[in-house]
C-alpha cells in the first residue's frame, strides 16, 4: 500500500505529533527509572502512551535491569523482542511482574 502524499503542513503536523508522543514515552520511562512508577503500575496504565512502549525499553528503565537481564526476563516470559506493552497477554504480564518482584 502506497503512502499518501502529504502537504508540507500535514507533514509538519505529523512530525510534531510524533515528537510529542516520543517525549511523552520518554517522560513515562523517566518516572520508572526514578522510582516514581513501578513496572507493574506501568503495565496497569490504559493509555496509548504506555501501550506503545517496547517491553525491552520498559524493563531497562527498571533499576538494576540492563540489556542482558531484560532479554533474559523476556525469554523466560515468552515475550518477543519487538513486543510492546499493549500487546502483552495476561500471563506474560504476570510472569514479568513476578520476575521483577
XYZ file of C-alpha atoms in Angstrom:
101
model
C 0.000 0.000 0.000
C 1.448 3.340 -1.047
C 1.755 6.108 1.485
C -0.494 9.107 0.914
C 1.104 12.258 -0.410
C 1.166 14.862 2.342
C 1.263 18.587 2.013
C 4.154 20.309 3.808
C 1.732 21.459 6.519
C 0.395 17.934 7.052
C 3.933 16.580 7.174
C 4.967 19.158 9.787
C 1.877 18.356 11.872
C 2.652 14.630 11.706
C 6.286 15.233 12.699
C 5.195 17.391 15.641
C 2.700 14.760 16.773
C 5.359 12.031 16.592
C 7.849 14.148 18.547
C 5.213 14.817 21.208
C 4.464 11.085 21.528
C 8.188 10.250 21.846
C 8.619 12.913 24.532
C 5.636 11.542 26.476
C 7.024 7.980 26.324
C 10.442 9.213 27.441
C 8.899 11.091 30.375
C 6.971 7.985 31.425
C 10.115 5.837 31.268
C 11.923 8.531 33.247
C 9.374 8.124 36.043
C 10.028 4.381 36.082
C 13.782 4.998 36.157
C 13.399 7.497 39.021
C 11.305 5.043 41.019
C 8.144 7.183 40.924
C 6.338 4.457 38.975
C 6.801 0.694 39.239
C 6.868 -1.688 36.288
C 3.549 -3.159 37.471
C 1.968 0.298 37.564
C 3.263 0.953 34.074
C 1.584 -2.249 32.854
C -1.706 -1.233 34.506
C -1.872 2.063 32.633
C -4.504 2.062 29.920
C -3.338 4.974 27.777
C -1.839 4.847 24.287
C 1.447 6.287 25.507
C 2.147 3.358 27.825
C 0.793 0.776 25.383
C 3.255 1.812 22.678
C 6.398 1.473 24.811
C 8.526 -1.537 23.879
C 8.754 -4.140 26.636
C 12.550 -4.158 26.416
C 12.686 -0.365 26.955
C 10.318 -0.583 29.921
C 12.352 -3.353 31.539
C 15.627 -1.499 31.037
C 14.102 1.535 32.773
C 13.737 -0.523 35.959
C 16.638 -0.043 38.352
C 19.063 -2.958 38.216
C 17.873 -4.273 34.839
C 20.209 -3.898 31.879
C 20.003 -5.174 28.320
C 21.108 -8.720 29.156
C 18.736 -9.152 32.101
C 15.861 -7.586 30.135
C 16.424 -10.078 27.314
C 16.581 -12.985 29.764
C 13.359 -11.890 31.502
C 11.582 -11.546 28.172
C 12.710 -15.013 27.066
C 11.516 -16.538 30.361
C 8.116 -14.902 29.949
C 7.861 -15.851 26.270
C 7.811 -12.249 25.041
C 9.079 -11.397 21.561
C 11.821 -8.755 21.454
C 9.672 -6.432 19.325
C 6.569 -6.663 21.539
C 5.070 -3.507 23.015
C 3.370 -3.253 26.413
C -0.087 -3.062 24.852
C 0.458 -6.409 23.114
C 1.309 -8.412 26.227
C -1.023 -11.146 27.383
C -2.158 -11.569 30.988
C 0.217 -14.484 31.623
C 3.182 -12.620 30.135
C 2.427 -9.587 32.309
C 2.203 -11.761 35.403
C 5.483 -13.551 34.651
C 7.333 -10.274 34.132
C 5.946 -8.661 37.299
C 6.712 -11.786 39.346
C 10.261 -11.954 37.961
C 10.898 -8.313 38.919
C 9.110 -8.535 42.281
